[in-house]
Short mmCIF file of C-alpha atoms in Angstrom, two decimals:
data_model
loop_
_atom_site.label_atom_id
_atom_site.label_comp_id
_atom_site.label_asym_id
_atom_site.label_seq_id
_atom_site.Cartn_x
_atom_site.Cartn_y
_atom_site.Cartn_z
CA UNK A 103 -0.06 0.03 0.04
CA UNK A 104 2.76 2.42 0.89
CA UNK A 105 4.56 1.89 -2.26
CA UNK A 106 1.34 2.30 -4.13
CA UNK A 107 0.50 5.31 -2.29
CA UNK A 108 3.69 6.80 -2.93
CA UNK A 109 3.31 6.12 -6.74
CA UNK A 110 -0.02 7.92 -6.81
CA UNK A 111 1.98 11.11 -4.84
CA UNK A 112 4.52 11.33 -7.32
CA UNK A 113 2.53 10.19 -10.71
CA UNK A 114 5.07 9.80 -13.83
CA UNK A 115 4.16 12.41 -16.79
CA UNK A 116 2.02 11.79 -19.97
CA UNK A 117 4.32 11.49 -22.43
CA UNK A 118 2.99 11.99 -26.02
CA UNK A 119 2.88 8.39 -27.63
CA UNK A 120 4.25 7.53 -30.80
CA UNK A 121 1.53 6.58 -33.27
CA UNK A 122 2.70 3.73 -34.33
CA UNK A 123 3.77 2.24 -30.67
CA UNK A 124 0.52 0.08 -30.06
CA UNK A 125 1.15 -1.17 -33.06
CA UNK A 126 4.75 -2.14 -33.01
CA UNK A 127 4.46 -3.22 -29.08
CA UNK A 128 1.36 -5.66 -30.43
CA UNK A 129 3.42 -6.94 -33.41
CA UNK A 130 5.82 -8.84 -31.47
CA UNK A 131 2.93 -10.75 -29.78
CA UNK A 132 1.35 -11.41 -33.23
CA UNK A 133 0.65 -14.91 -34.28
CA UNK A 134 1.72 -16.88 -31.37
CA UNK A 135 2.38 -20.54 -30.68
CA UNK A 136 -0.63 -22.19 -29.00
CA UNK A 137 -0.02 -25.12 -26.69
CA UNK A 138 -1.26 -28.18 -28.24
CA UNK A 139 -1.46 -31.96 -26.88
CA UNK A 140 -2.37 -34.89 -28.82
CA UNK A 141 -4.29 -36.22 -30.40
CA UNK A 142 -5.24 -33.06 -32.47
CA UNK A 143 -5.91 -32.74 -36.16
CA UNK A 144 -5.18 -28.96 -37.90
CA UNK A 145 -6.84 -27.82 -40.69
CA UNK A 146 -4.74 -24.96 -42.68
CA UNK A 147 -5.56 -22.98 -45.90
CA UNK A 148 -4.10 -20.28 -47.92
CA UNK A 149 -5.78 -18.25 -50.40
CA UNK A 150 -4.53 -15.95 -52.92
CA UNK A 151 -6.04 -12.00 -52.63
CA UNK A 152 -6.46 -8.95 -54.05
CA UNK A 153 -6.65 -5.70 -51.82
CA UNK A 154 -10.35 -5.99 -52.65
CA UNK A 155 -10.89 -9.45 -51.92
CA UNK A 156 -8.97 -9.01 -48.70
CA UNK A 157 -11.02 -6.28 -47.48
CA UNK A 158 -14.33 -7.95 -48.56
CA UNK A 159 -12.71 -11.43 -46.11
CA UNK A 160 -12.41 -9.04 -43.30
CA UNK A 161 -16.12 -8.24 -43.32
CA UNK A 162 -17.25 -11.92 -43.66
CA UNK A 163 -14.87 -13.15 -41.19
CA UNK A 164 -15.97 -10.14 -38.48
CA UNK A 165 -19.71 -11.37 -39.42
CA UNK A 166 -18.55 -14.84 -38.79
CA UNK A 167 -17.31 -13.71 -35.22
CA UNK A 168 -20.56 -11.79 -34.59
CA UNK A 169 -22.60 -15.00 -35.37
CA UNK A 170 -21.09 -17.15 -33.02
CA UNK A 171 -21.37 -14.40 -30.14
CA UNK A 172 -17.47 -12.90 -30.35
CA UNK A 173 -15.70 -9.69 -30.92
CA UNK A 174 -14.17 -9.53 -34.50
CA UNK A 175 -11.10 -8.41 -35.42
CA UNK A 176 -9.78 -4.84 -34.82
CA UNK A 177 -10.07 -2.09 -37.53
CA UNK A 178 -6.43 -2.66 -38.18
CA UNK A 179 -5.72 -6.07 -36.98
CA UNK A 180 -4.21 -8.29 -39.37
CA UNK A 181 -4.73 -11.80 -37.11
CA UNK A 182 -7.39 -12.82 -35.24
CA UNK A 183 -8.81 -16.16 -33.23
CA UNK A 184 -12.22 -17.40 -32.83
CA UNK A 185 -12.92 -19.99 -30.16
CA UNK A 186 -15.52 -22.82 -33.06
CA UNK A 187 -16.28 -25.99 -33.14
CA UNK A 188 -14.83 -27.16 -29.93
CA UNK A 189 -11.40 -25.81 -31.27
CA UNK A 190 -9.89 -22.53 -32.59
CA UNK A 191 -10.07 -20.80 -36.03
CA UNK A 192 -7.35 -18.36 -36.71
CA UNK A 193 -7.68 -15.95 -39.09
CA UNK A 194 -4.34 -14.12 -40.74
CA UNK A 195 -4.24 -11.47 -43.31
CA UNK A 196 -0.87 -11.23 -44.87
CA UNK A 197 -0.05 -8.98 -48.38
CA UNK A 198 -0.82 -11.21 -50.69
CA UNK A 199 -2.79 -13.91 -49.12
CA UNK A 200 -5.18 -15.10 -46.40
CA UNK A 201 -4.93 -17.69 -44.26
CA UNK A 202 -7.15 -19.61 -41.89
CA UNK A 203 -5.86 -22.29 -39.67
CA UNK A 204 -8.35 -24.29 -37.37
CA UNK A 205 -6.92 -26.39 -33.88
CA UNK A 206 -9.47 -29.32 -32.95
CA UNK A 207 -9.37 -32.52 -31.10
CA UNK A 208 -8.81 -35.68 -33.31
CA UNK A 209 -11.55 -38.27 -34.12
CA UNK A 210 -8.82 -41.14 -33.61
CA UNK A 211 -5.71 -41.58 -31.86
CA UNK A 212 -4.59 -42.63 -35.00
CA UNK A 213 -3.04 -40.44 -37.92
CA UNK A 214 -5.47 -39.18 -40.53
CA UNK A 215 -8.75 -40.58 -39.17
CA UNK A 216 -12.03 -39.07 -39.89
CA UNK A 217 -12.08 -35.31 -39.57
CA UNK A 218 -14.24 -33.80 -36.93
CA UNK A 219 -17.77 -32.84 -38.33
CA UNK A 220 -17.32 -29.20 -36.50
CA UNK A 221 -14.61 -28.03 -38.61
CA UNK A 222 -15.51 -24.59 -40.22
CA UNK A 223 -14.41 -25.36 -43.77
CA UNK A 224 -17.91 -26.70 -44.85
CA UNK A 225 -20.27 -25.36 -47.25
CA UNK A 226 -20.97 -22.24 -45.53
CA UNK A 227 -17.21 -21.41 -45.71
CA UNK A 228 -16.50 -18.60 -48.15
CA UNK A 229 -13.12 -19.03 -49.51
CA UNK A 230 -11.66 -15.13 -50.04
CA UNK A 231 -9.69 -15.87 -53.21
CA UNK A 232 -8.16 -19.06 -55.43
CA UNK A 233 -6.84 -21.79 -53.09
CA UNK A 234 -3.00 -22.21 -52.94
CA UNK A 235 -2.16 -24.12 -49.72
CA UNK A 236 -4.28 -26.96 -48.30
CA UNK A 237 -2.79 -28.74 -45.55
CA UNK A 238 -3.77 -31.64 -42.76
CA UNK A 239 -1.40 -31.78 -39.74
CA UNK A 240 -2.46 -34.81 -37.24
CA UNK A 241 -0.51 -34.44 -33.99
CA UNK A 242 -0.44 -38.16 -32.37
CA UNK A 243 1.31 -39.68 -29.79
CA UNK A 244 4.03 -42.05 -30.38
CA UNK A 245 2.79 -44.64 -33.08
CA UNK A 246 2.76 -48.25 -31.84
CA UNK A 247 3.72 -49.54 -35.52
CA UNK A 248 4.72 -47.98 -38.51
CA UNK A 249 1.42 -48.54 -40.57
CA UNK A 250 1.30 -44.75 -40.71
CA UNK A 251 3.79 -44.79 -43.58
CA UNK A 252 1.02 -46.54 -46.06
CA UNK A 253 -0.34 -42.70 -46.07
CA UNK A 254 2.55 -41.57 -48.11
CA UNK A 255 4.47 -41.78 -51.36
CA UNK A 256 7.90 -43.52 -50.50
CA UNK A 257 9.38 -41.86 -53.20
CA UNK A 258 8.99 -38.54 -51.76
CA UNK A 259 8.51 -39.41 -48.06
CA UNK A 260 10.55 -37.37 -45.60
CA UNK A 261 10.89 -38.30 -42.05
CA UNK A 262 12.89 -36.49 -39.11
CA UNK A 263 13.11 -36.15 -35.75
CA UNK A 264 12.46 -32.73 -34.19
CA UNK A 265 13.27 -31.03 -30.79
CA UNK A 266 16.16 -32.91 -29.91
CA UNK A 267 14.56 -36.18 -30.69
CA UNK A 268 11.68 -35.49 -28.37
CA UNK A 269 9.17 -35.55 -31.47
CA UNK A 270 9.10 -37.02 -35.10
CA UNK A 271 7.44 -35.75 -38.05
CA UNK A 272 6.68 -36.84 -41.65
CA UNK A 273 5.40 -35.68 -45.15
CA UNK A 274 5.48 -36.42 -48.64
CA UNK A 275 4.33 -32.74 -50.01
CA UNK A 276 1.74 -34.67 -52.02
CA UNK A 277 -1.94 -33.98 -52.02
CA UNK A 278 -4.25 -36.97 -50.81
CA UNK A 279 -7.77 -37.38 -52.11
CA UNK A 280 -9.08 -34.44 -50.56
CA UNK A 281 -6.35 -32.54 -51.89
CA UNK A 282 -4.80 -31.85 -48.62
CA UNK A 283 -1.41 -32.06 -47.93
CA UNK A 284 -0.75 -34.31 -45.09
CA UNK A 285 1.90 -33.75 -42.25
CA UNK A 286 2.05 -35.88 -39.24
CA UNK A 287 3.91 -35.15 -36.05
CA UNK A 288 4.44 -37.79 -33.04
CA UNK A 289 4.75 -36.27 -29.79
CA UNK A 290 7.27 -38.51 -27.82
CA UNK A 291 8.33 -36.45 -24.96
CA UNK A 292 7.29 -32.41 -26.28
CA UNK A 293 5.51 -30.09 -24.02
CA UNK A 294 2.31 -28.62 -25.36
CA UNK A 295 4.06 -25.50 -26.27
CA UNK A 296 6.50 -27.31 -28.06
CA UNK A 297 4.15 -29.04 -30.10
CA UNK A 298 2.20 -25.96 -30.81
CA UNK A 299 5.22 -24.37 -31.90
CA UNK A 300 6.36 -27.11 -33.90
CA UNK A 301 3.32 -27.19 -35.41
CA UNK A 302 3.07 -23.75 -36.57
CA UNK A 303 6.70 -23.82 -38.20
CA UNK A 304 5.59 -26.79 -40.12
CA UNK A 305 2.59 -25.13 -41.49
CA UNK A 306 4.54 -21.85 -42.32
CA UNK A 307 6.86 -24.18 -44.56
CA UNK A 308 4.49 -25.97 -45.60
CA UNK A 309 2.98 -22.03 -46.68
CA UNK A 310 6.07 -20.15 -47.95
CA UNK A 311 7.55 -22.89 -50.10
CA UNK A 312 4.23 -22.84 -52.11
CA UNK A 313 4.25 -19.46 -52.45
CA UNK A 314 7.85 -19.10 -53.28
CA UNK A 315 7.83 -21.69 -55.91
CA UNK A 316 5.23 -19.01 -57.79
CA UNK A 317 8.44 -17.38 -58.79
CA UNK A 318 9.45 -20.45 -60.42
CA UNK A 319 6.59 -20.16 -62.77
CA UNK A 320 6.87 -17.05 -63.42
CA UNK A 321 10.46 -16.97 -64.32
CA UNK A 322 9.59 -20.08 -67.24
CA UNK A 323 6.77 -18.01 -68.27
CA UNK A 324 9.06 -15.03 -69.00
CA UNK A 325 11.93 -17.60 -70.75
CA UNK A 326 10.44 -17.25 -74.28
CA UNK A 327 10.05 -13.80 -74.38
CA UNK A 328 13.08 -13.11 -72.95
CA UNK A 329 14.82 -15.18 -75.78
CA UNK A 330 12.57 -13.50 -78.58
CA UNK A 331 13.99 -9.84 -77.13
CA UNK A 332 17.36 -11.45 -77.10
CA UNK A 333 17.54 -12.45 -80.91
CA UNK A 334 16.03 -9.42 -82.03
CA UNK A 335 18.47 -7.02 -80.11
CA UNK A 336 21.30 -9.28 -82.06
CA UNK A 337 19.54 -8.57 -85.51
CA UNK A 338 19.39 -5.11 -84.61
CA UNK A 339 22.70 -4.93 -83.66
CA UNK A 340 24.10 -6.33 -87.10
CA UNK A 341 21.89 -3.64 -88.87
CA UNK A 342 23.41 -0.87 -87.06
CA UNK A 343 26.52 -1.61 -88.79
CA UNK A 344 25.01 -1.60 -92.13
CA UNK A 345 23.36 1.19 -91.79
CA UNK A 346 24.02 4.55 -93.11
CA UNK A 347 21.97 7.97 -93.05
CA UNK A 348 20.04 9.66 -90.58
CA UNK A 349 15.97 8.00 -91.67
CA UNK A 350 17.54 4.38 -91.40
CA UNK A 351 19.28 5.39 -87.97
CA UNK A 352 16.05 7.10 -86.90
CA UNK A 353 13.89 3.95 -87.92
CA UNK A 354 16.54 1.30 -85.98
CA UNK A 355 16.37 3.63 -82.65
CA UNK A 356 12.55 3.45 -83.06
CA UNK A 357 12.91 -0.49 -83.14
CA UNK A 358 15.53 -0.45 -80.25
CA UNK A 359 13.25 1.98 -78.05
CA UNK A 360 10.22 -0.42 -78.91
CA UNK A 361 11.78 -3.38 -77.52
CA UNK A 362 13.49 -1.89 -74.62
CA UNK A 363 9.89 -0.57 -73.47
CA UNK A 364 8.74 -4.02 -73.99
CA UNK A 365 11.75 -5.36 -71.97
CA UNK A 366 10.71 -3.20 -68.93
CA UNK A 367 7.33 -3.91 -69.03
CA UNK A 368 8.23 -7.45 -68.18
CA UNK A 369 10.75 -7.17 -66.12
CA UNK A 370 8.01 -4.41 -64.04
CA UNK A 371 5.63 -7.36 -63.88
CA UNK A 372 7.72 -9.69 -62.74
CA UNK A 373 9.89 -8.15 -60.29
CA UNK A 374 7.68 -7.94 -57.24
CA UNK A 375 6.95 -11.83 -57.84
CA UNK A 376 10.85 -12.69 -58.10
CA UNK A 377 11.11 -10.38 -54.89
CA UNK A 378 8.26 -11.99 -52.83
CA UNK A 379 9.77 -15.44 -53.69
CA UNK A 380 13.34 -14.40 -52.51
CA UNK A 381 11.68 -13.19 -49.31
CA UNK A 382 9.59 -16.54 -48.86
CA UNK A 383 12.42 -18.72 -49.57
CA UNK A 384 14.32 -16.96 -46.70
CA UNK A 385 11.40 -17.73 -44.31
CA UNK A 386 11.18 -21.09 -45.20
CA UNK A 387 15.22 -21.21 -44.69
CA UNK A 388 14.76 -19.63 -41.13
CA UNK A 389 11.83 -22.01 -40.11
CA UNK A 390 13.81 -24.97 -41.07
CA UNK A 391 17.01 -23.99 -38.97
CA UNK A 392 14.38 -23.36 -36.02
CA UNK A 393 13.24 -27.11 -36.42
CA UNK A 394 16.80 -28.50 -35.88
CA UNK A 395 15.70 -31.40 -37.79
CA UNK A 396 17.56 -34.63 -38.16
CA UNK A 397 16.79 -37.09 -40.44
CA UNK A 398 15.58 -40.43 -39.58
CA UNK A 399 16.68 -43.87 -39.78
CA UNK A 400 17.18 -44.59 -43.56
CA UNK A 401 14.97 -41.68 -44.25
CA UNK A 402 15.20 -38.24 -45.79
CA UNK A 403 14.98 -34.74 -43.93
CA UNK A 404 12.82 -31.89 -44.82
CA UNK A 405 15.90 -29.65 -45.46
CA UNK A 406 17.16 -32.39 -47.93
CA UNK A 407 14.45 -32.95 -49.69
CA UNK A 408 12.88 -28.74 -50.19
CA UNK A 409 16.92 -27.79 -50.60
CA UNK A 410 16.96 -30.15 -53.60
CA UNK A 411 13.99 -28.19 -55.73
CA UNK A 412 13.44 -25.31 -53.74
CA UNK A 413 17.35 -23.90 -54.17
CA UNK A 414 17.43 -24.56 -57.94
CA UNK A 415 14.16 -23.05 -58.71
CA UNK A 416 15.26 -20.04 -56.67
CA UNK A 417 18.39 -20.07 -58.74
CA UNK A 418 16.16 -20.14 -61.66
CA UNK A 419 14.41 -17.01 -60.72
CA UNK A 420 18.02 -15.25 -59.83
CA UNK A 421 19.42 -16.39 -63.30
CA UNK A 422 16.43 -14.97 -65.12
CA UNK A 423 16.85 -11.48 -63.08
CA UNK A 424 20.30 -11.10 -64.29
CA UNK A 425 19.82 -12.05 -67.41
CA UNK A 426 17.09 -9.52 -67.49
CA UNK A 427 19.40 -6.82 -66.53
CA UNK A 428 22.36 -7.69 -68.85
CA UNK A 429 19.85 -7.76 -71.51
CA UNK A 430 18.64 -4.20 -70.58
CA UNK A 431 22.04 -2.89 -70.33
CA UNK A 432 22.84 -4.22 -73.75
CA UNK A 433 19.49 -2.56 -75.30
CA UNK A 434 20.66 0.62 -73.51
CA UNK A 435 24.37 0.45 -75.02
CA UNK A 436 22.78 0.02 -78.63
CA UNK A 437 20.23 2.75 -78.03
CA UNK A 438 22.85 4.80 -76.74
CA UNK A 439 25.19 4.33 -79.47
CA UNK A 440 22.62 4.78 -82.24
CA UNK A 441 21.11 7.70 -80.57
CA UNK A 442 24.81 9.20 -81.06
CA UNK A 443 24.87 8.27 -84.52
CA UNK A 444 21.26 9.98 -85.19
CA UNK A 445 22.55 13.26 -82.82
CA UNK A 446 25.82 13.29 -85.32
CA UNK A 447 23.37 13.09 -88.59
CA UNK A 448 21.31 15.72 -87.09
CA UNK A 449 23.95 18.14 -86.32
CA UNK A 450 25.71 17.39 -89.88
CA UNK A 451 22.01 17.92 -91.49
CA UNK A 452 22.03 21.48 -89.22
CA UNK A 453 25.09 22.66 -90.18
CA UNK A 454 24.33 22.40 -94.17
CA UNK A 455 21.18 24.26 -93.06
CA UNK A 456 22.81 26.68 -91.72
CA UNK A 457 25.65 26.82 -94.23
CA UNK A 458 22.42 27.51 -97.06
CA UNK A 459 20.74 30.10 -95.05
CA UNK A 460 24.21 32.01 -94.49
CA UNK A 461 24.34 31.68 -98.45
CA UNK A 462 20.98 33.18 -99.07
CA UNK A 463 21.37 35.51 -96.19
CA UNK A 464 24.42 37.05 -98.17
CA UNK A 465 22.50 36.79 -101.35
CA UNK A 466 19.79 38.71 -99.66
CA UNK A 467 22.15 41.22 -98.05
CA UNK A 468 23.26 42.17 -101.66
CA UNK A 469 19.89 42.16 -103.12
CA UNK A 470 18.73 44.72 -100.11
CA UNK A 471 22.00 46.98 -100.83
CA UNK A 472 21.28 47.18 -104.38
CA UNK A 473 17.66 47.76 -103.85
CA UNK A 474 18.57 50.61 -101.27
CA UNK A 475 21.01 52.36 -104.36
CA UNK A 476 18.33 52.14 -106.19
CA UNK A 477 15.66 53.65 -104.06
CA UNK A 478 18.31 56.14 -103.11
CA UNK A 479 18.24 56.88 -107.12
CA UNK A 480 14.63 56.63 -107.30
CA UNK A 481 13.76 58.84 -104.39
CA UNK A 482 16.39 61.88 -105.45
CA UNK A 483 14.95 61.64 -108.56
CA UNK A 484 11.39 62.55 -107.47
CA UNK A 485 12.67 64.99 -105.03
CA UNK A 486 14.83 66.80 -107.36
CA UNK A 487 11.81 66.88 -109.97
CA UNK A 488 9.84 68.50 -106.99
CA UNK A 489 12.57 71.05 -106.41
CA UNK A 490 12.73 71.96 -110.13
CA UNK A 491 8.74 72.47 -110.12
CA UNK A 492 9.44 74.92 -106.87
CA UNK A 493 12.40 76.67 -108.66
CA UNK A 494 10.28 77.35 -111.64
CA UNK A 495 7.11 78.68 -109.87
CA UNK A 496 9.56 80.75 -107.46
CA UNK A 497 11.16 82.29 -110.38
CA UNK A 498 7.65 82.89 -112.43
CA UNK A 499 6.61 84.72 -109.27
CA UNK A 500 9.43 87.49 -109.88
CA UNK A 501 11.78 86.29 -107.12
CA UNK A 502 15.35 86.97 -108.00
CA UNK A 503 17.12 84.01 -107.88
CA UNK A 504 19.36 81.64 -110.26
CA UNK A 505 17.69 79.99 -113.33
CA UNK A 506 15.71 76.93 -112.54
CA UNK A 507 18.21 75.00 -114.02
CA UNK A 508 21.24 75.82 -111.98
CA UNK A 509 19.14 75.65 -108.79
CA UNK A 510 18.07 72.28 -109.61
CA UNK A 511 22.03 70.99 -110.37
CA UNK A 512 23.23 72.25 -107.19
CA UNK A 513 20.37 70.47 -105.27
CA UNK A 514 21.34 67.21 -107.02
CA UNK A 515 24.22 66.18 -104.81
CA UNK A 516 22.63 67.70 -101.59
CA UNK A 517 19.25 65.84 -102.16
CA UNK A 518 21.30 62.69 -103.37
CA UNK A 519 23.33 62.53 -99.83
CA UNK A 520 20.65 63.55 -97.79
CA UNK A 521 18.30 60.77 -99.02
CA UNK A 522 21.14 58.24 -98.51
CA UNK A 523 21.66 59.62 -95.14
CA UNK A 524 18.20 59.04 -94.14
CA UNK A 525 17.96 55.61 -95.87
CA UNK A 526 20.98 54.50 -93.85
CA UNK A 527 19.63 55.76 -90.48
CA UNK A 528 16.40 53.78 -91.03
CA UNK A 529 18.68 50.51 -91.81
CA UNK A 530 20.49 51.09 -88.75
CA UNK A 531 17.82 51.57 -86.63
CA UNK A 532 16.15 48.60 -87.85
CA UNK A 533 19.34 46.34 -87.10
CA UNK A 534 19.53 47.87 -83.55
CA UNK A 535 15.72 46.74 -82.90
CA UNK A 536 16.70 43.18 -84.39
CA UNK A 537 19.51 43.00 -81.97
CA UNK A 538 17.40 44.18 -78.83
CA UNK A 539 15.22 41.40 -79.66
CA UNK A 540 17.68 38.57 -80.01
CA UNK A 541 19.50 39.72 -76.92
CA UNK A 542 15.77 39.35 -75.16
#
């Protein structure tokens, strides 16, 4: 009481919290291991979804929780657990898929007995999208015989010890008649917490190894397109050596640009799939390491089996990515080379055009000078004619002055020089205005 009173007397200050603090603190507790005891059966499904499908499934699952008299997931929740059918139904919303996992009591102590009728995946269940993973895992006690092996394909059966030999697990990665991949775990000395952790790791391995392999089929589907682009690039590269002239080079440049755009579009479409496959593969490897598995005598371990197929598949994806990158670099180099040639041709064409314009300008300048000379003569002729009429009129009026012929003759050089100066002044004024406009 004294300590509590002291705390109330000296309360801690109310600091402003980060908006993501609650989410970050909750994330470390996300998807916890659920203690499990044998015999139990676990049904696990994963459905690929678009954002719209995921949003619709969130609403459907919330309604399911409400119909069971339970609270639904929070507004921003990515996982939720619902008590259902004598067991627990776990819902998890991932980036591109949603999983439903139901843990319930088994109907038999032997593996792969009839499924409990209370499981949620009946006709009333609404799949959020295309199903990619469907798994049945039976958690049983240590077997009295090896009859369980008859449920598996010996060619792909993996049997391995886990948790320092306190448990035994087996699967052949093949779907049964119901489309379910079967996994069996025999508990020899594991605690319920260990059983729950092991089951979750095995289900995650099954989920993520399936998702990781999507990248392989994406890579295989891209092989022919990449090969076609490579072949076309070889032909275009050879054509670069034989072409000459601006139009031919521009046609080749357009073809290279189209090819580069096609490659970049394909690379952009597949980059997410390859990146996701790498991430899923890393998760699989991490889960395999956490299993601490050891192959049973005379059997193949899960790591050995998956490493034989997953590893090459991921290397195939990586090889295609590198192939796309190298091809993109080759296209970029060829495009740069051809663009340089086009630029040089354009510069040569522009140089010829400028030279032609200079020649035209010089001719125009000479013509303009000729016209200006003629203009000075013509204007002077008319001005002198007017002065001649003026001189005759003044003489007739009786004003004492030299004869009109003398006056007109004396005015000729003055008028010509004056007209020439005026024309020169006008031309200089126009030249200054043009220079000012060019400077602006």
